[in-house]
Coordinates of C-alpha atoms and ligand atoms in Angstrom, one line a residue:
M1 CA -25.3 -224.3 49.6
I2 CA -28.0 -224.8 52.2
D3 CA -27.6 -226.2 55.7
F4 CA -30.8 -228.2 55.8
H5 CA -31.1 -228.7 59.6
C6 CA -29.7 -226.1 62.0
H7 CA -31.0 -224.9 65.3
L8 CA -30.3 -221.3 64.8
D9 CA -32.3 -220.2 67.8
L10 CA -30.1 -222.2 70.1
Y11 CA -26.8 -220.5 69.5
P12 CA -25.8 -217.9 72.1
D13 CA -26.1 -215.1 69.5
P14 CA -28.5 -216.3 66.8
F15 CA -28.6 -213.0 65.0
A16 CA -24.8 -212.9 64.6
V17 CA -24.8 -216.4 63.2
A18 CA -27.7 -215.4 60.9
D19 CA -25.8 -212.3 59.7
E20 CA -22.7 -214.3 58.9
A21 CA -24.7 -216.9 57.0
Q22 CA -26.3 -214.1 55.0
A23 CA -22.9 -212.5 54.3
R24 CA -21.5 -215.9 53.2
S25 CA -24.7 -216.7 51.2
V26 CA -25.1 -219.9 53.0
G27 CA -28.7 -221.0 53.2
V28 CA -30.2 -222.2 56.5
L29 CA -33.2 -224.3 57.3
S30 CA -33.7 -222.9 60.8
V31 CA -35.6 -225.7 62.7
T32 CA -37.4 -225.2 66.0
T33 CA -38.1 -227.6 68.8
T34 CA -41.4 -226.1 70.1
P35 CA -44.3 -224.3 68.4
S36 CA -44.0 -221.5 71.1
A37 CA -40.5 -220.8 69.6
W38 CA -41.9 -220.1 66.2
P39 CA -42.6 -216.3 66.5
G40 CA -39.2 -215.5 68.0
T41 CA -37.2 -217.8 65.7
S42 CA -39.0 -216.6 62.5
R43 CA -37.9 -213.1 63.5
I44 CA -34.2 -214.2 63.0
A45 CA -35.1 -214.7 59.3
Q46 CA -36.5 -211.2 58.8
G47 CA -34.3 -209.3 56.3
R48 CA -32.1 -212.3 55.8
P49 CA -33.5 -214.2 52.7
V50 CA -31.0 -217.1 53.0
I51 CA -32.8 -218.2 56.2
R52 CA -36.0 -220.3 56.1
T53 CA -37.7 -221.1 59.4
A54 CA -39.3 -224.5 60.1
L55 CA -42.1 -225.1 62.6
G56 CA -41.3 -228.0 64.9
L57 CA -42.1 -230.0 68.0
H58 CA -39.1 -232.2 68.8
P59 CA -39.8 -235.8 70.0
Q60 CA -37.7 -235.2 73.1
L61 CA -40.1 -232.5 74.2
A62 CA -43.3 -234.3 73.1
R63 CA -44.5 -235.0 76.6
E64 CA -43.9 -231.5 78.0
R65 CA -45.2 -229.7 75.0
I66 CA -48.1 -231.8 73.7
R67 CA -50.4 -229.0 74.6
E68 CA -48.7 -226.8 72.0
L69 CA -50.2 -228.8 69.1
S70 CA -52.9 -226.2 68.8
L71 CA -50.2 -223.6 68.4
F72 CA -48.6 -225.8 65.8
D73 CA -51.8 -225.8 63.8
R74 CA -52.2 -222.1 64.2
Y75 CA -48.7 -221.3 62.8
L76 CA -48.6 -224.0 60.1
P77 CA -50.1 -221.8 57.4
E78 CA -47.2 -219.3 57.9
T79 CA -44.5 -221.7 56.6
R80 CA -43.8 -224.3 54.0
F81 CA -41.2 -225.9 56.3
V82 CA -41.7 -228.2 59.2
G83 CA -39.1 -229.5 61.7
E84 CA -37.8 -230.7 63.9
V85 CA -40.4 -233.4 64.3
G86 CA -40.3 -237.2 64.5
L87 CA -39.9 -240.1 66.9
D88 CA -37.0 -241.1 69.2
G89 CA -36.9 -244.7 70.5
S90 CA -33.9 -244.2 72.8
P91 CA -34.2 -246.0 76.1
G92 CA -34.4 -242.7 78.1
L93 CA -37.4 -241.6 76.1
R94 CA -39.4 -244.8 76.3
S95 CA -41.8 -243.3 78.9
S96 CA -42.9 -240.6 76.5
W97 CA -43.4 -242.9 73.5
N98 CA -47.2 -242.6 73.4
Q99 CA -47.1 -238.8 73.5
Q100 CA -44.3 -238.8 70.8
V101 CA -46.6 -240.9 68.5
E102 CA -49.6 -238.7 69.3
V103 CA -47.6 -235.5 68.4
F104 CA -46.0 -237.0 65.3
E105 CA -49.2 -238.4 63.9
H106 CA -51.0 -235.0 64.5
V107 CA -48.1 -233.2 62.8
L108 CA -48.2 -235.5 59.8
A109 CA -52.0 -235.3 59.5
S110 CA -51.9 -231.5 59.6
C111 CA -49.1 -231.3 57.1
S112 CA -50.7 -233.8 54.8
A113 CA -54.0 -231.9 54.9
A114 CA -52.2 -228.6 54.3
G115 CA -50.2 -230.0 51.4
D116 CA -46.8 -229.0 50.0
K117 CA -44.9 -229.1 53.3
I118 CA -41.2 -230.0 53.5
V119 CA -40.7 -231.9 56.7
S120 CA -37.3 -232.4 58.5
I121 CA -37.7 -235.6 60.5
H122 CA -35.8 -237.1 63.4
S123 CA -35.9 -240.9 63.5
R124 CA -33.2 -242.1 66.0
R125 CA -33.9 -245.7 67.0
A126 CA -37.3 -245.3 65.5
A127 CA -36.8 -245.5 61.7
T128 CA -39.4 -248.3 61.2
A129 CA -42.0 -246.5 63.4
V130 CA -41.4 -243.2 61.4
L131 CA -41.6 -245.0 58.1
D132 CA -44.9 -246.8 59.2
R133 CA -46.4 -243.3 59.8
L134 CA -45.1 -241.8 56.5
D135 CA -46.8 -244.7 54.7
Q136 CA -50.1 -243.7 56.3
H137 CA -49.6 -240.1 55.3
L138 CA -48.8 -240.1 51.6
G139 CA -49.7 -236.4 51.5
I140 CA -46.2 -235.8 52.9
Q141 CA -44.5 -235.9 49.5
R142 CA -41.1 -234.4 50.6
P143 CA -40.0 -236.0 53.9
V144 CA -36.4 -235.2 54.7
L145 CA -34.9 -237.8 57.1
H146 CA -32.3 -235.9 59.1
W147 CA -29.2 -237.7 60.4
F148 CA -30.6 -241.1 59.4
S149 CA -29.1 -243.9 61.6
G150 CA -31.4 -246.8 60.9
T151 CA -30.5 -250.2 59.5
A152 CA -29.7 -251.0 55.8
A153 CA -33.2 -252.5 55.5
E154 CA -34.8 -249.4 56.9
L155 CA -32.8 -247.3 54.6
A156 CA -33.9 -249.3 51.6
R157 CA -37.5 -248.8 52.8
A158 CA -37.0 -245.1 53.1
M159 CA -35.6 -244.9 49.6
A160 CA -38.6 -246.9 48.3
R161 CA -40.8 -244.2 49.9
D162 CA -38.7 -241.6 48.0
C163 CA -37.5 -239.9 51.1
W164 CA -34.8 -237.2 51.1
F165 CA -31.8 -237.4 53.4
S166 CA -29.9 -234.5 55.0
V167 CA -26.4 -235.7 55.9
G168 CA -23.7 -234.0 57.9
P169 CA -20.5 -234.3 59.8
S170 CA -22.0 -236.7 62.4
M171 CA -23.0 -239.3 59.7
L172 CA -19.6 -238.9 58.0
A173 CA -17.9 -239.7 61.3
S174 CA -19.4 -243.2 61.6
A175 CA -18.8 -246.2 59.4
K176 CA -22.6 -246.9 59.2
G177 CA -23.3 -243.3 58.3
R178 CA -20.7 -243.4 55.5
A179 CA -22.2 -246.7 54.2
H180 CA -25.6 -245.0 54.2
I181 CA -24.3 -242.0 52.3
R182 CA -22.8 -244.3 49.7
D183 CA -26.2 -246.2 49.3
I184 CA -28.6 -243.2 49.1
P185 CA -29.3 -242.1 45.5
R186 CA -27.2 -238.9 44.9
S187 CA -30.4 -237.2 43.7
R188 CA -31.9 -237.4 47.2
V189 CA -29.0 -236.1 49.4
L190 CA -28.9 -232.7 51.1
L191 CA -26.4 -231.3 53.6
E192 CA -26.9 -230.3 57.2
T193 CA -24.9 -229.5 60.3
D194 CA -27.4 -230.0 63.2
G195 CA -25.6 -227.1 64.9
P196 CA -25.1 -226.1 67.7
F197 CA -25.6 -229.7 69.0
T198 CA -22.8 -231.0 66.9
Q199 CA -19.2 -229.9 67.5
R200 CA -15.8 -229.9 65.9
L201 CA -12.7 -229.5 68.1
G202 CA -15.0 -228.5 71.0
A203 CA -16.7 -225.7 69.1
P204 CA -20.3 -225.9 67.9
L205 CA -20.7 -226.3 64.1
Q206 CA -21.9 -223.2 62.3
P207 CA -24.1 -223.3 59.2
W208 CA -21.1 -222.7 56.8
D209 CA -19.6 -225.9 58.1
V210 CA -21.8 -227.6 55.5
Y211 CA -18.8 -227.0 53.3
S212 CA -16.7 -229.5 55.3
A213 CA -19.6 -232.0 55.0
L214 CA -19.6 -231.3 51.3
G215 CA -15.9 -232.2 51.2
G216 CA -16.5 -235.5 53.0
V217 CA -19.4 -236.5 50.8
A218 CA -17.5 -235.6 47.6
Q219 CA -14.7 -237.9 48.8
L220 CA -17.2 -240.8 49.4
W221 CA -18.6 -240.2 46.0
E222 CA -15.1 -240.1 44.5
M223 CA -15.6 -236.8 42.7
S224 CA -14.4 -233.2 43.0
E225 CA -16.1 -230.8 45.4
R226 CA -17.1 -228.8 42.4
E227 CA -19.0 -231.8 40.9
A228 CA -20.6 -232.5 44.3
T229 CA -21.6 -228.9 44.6
T230 CA -23.5 -229.1 41.3
I231 CA -25.4 -232.2 42.5
F232 CA -26.3 -230.5 45.8
Q233 CA -27.5 -227.3 44.1
N234 CA -29.6 -229.3 41.7
N235 CA -31.1 -231.3 44.6
E236 CA -31.9 -228.1 46.5
R237 CA -33.6 -226.6 43.5
L238 CA -35.6 -229.8 43.0
L239 CA -36.7 -230.1 46.6
L240 CA -37.7 -226.4 46.9
A241 CA -39.4 -226.2 43.5
Ligands
LIG301 MN1 -31.7 -231.4 65.4

């Protein structure tokens, strides 16, 4: 099983979390929030084949880090995985919207030109704006919408664009999230924790907590965890092929 969206570099002891993920054979897509974090974060994956590192520039940091777009382009050839990138339309981030759009459009254009990138995308309160950009960059063939929280109409649009969705405990905890998980085609669902930002009983989620998300999704799908595991493993294989 793979945790498709985890901020490994933001745990107090990333190497310990990475070692335990390796010992448990839990895969991790280790997303970053700034291009300057790339060299240090990719070191966590060294010697731990379960970990794949993604190059990112988080929308919340777009204004402060827009100058790192040149670093983004420099590191992009080193990885097939990109994230966390996207747009955030939350009221507190309205003042950085133009920079967010500039960063996201640059990232999509670079990834589209490079080809074959798997992109983990944040779209809080901005699903329509994200989907508008994805429609302009059809070279992004495997967008993965992480923790999707748009409307049912936006979800339908994302499905028509053949997006993938990484779902985790936070989506399972809300009625809207559960409705989305029921509506997404089973062949396009992946698991995530978004640790360490997400918590359970006051403790940050760890990559192996994808198994609790697996249980929740299996319940919604009215099947056994074993059957759901087969679906997720097939999906992972298809996405990474
Ligand atoms: Mn995240």
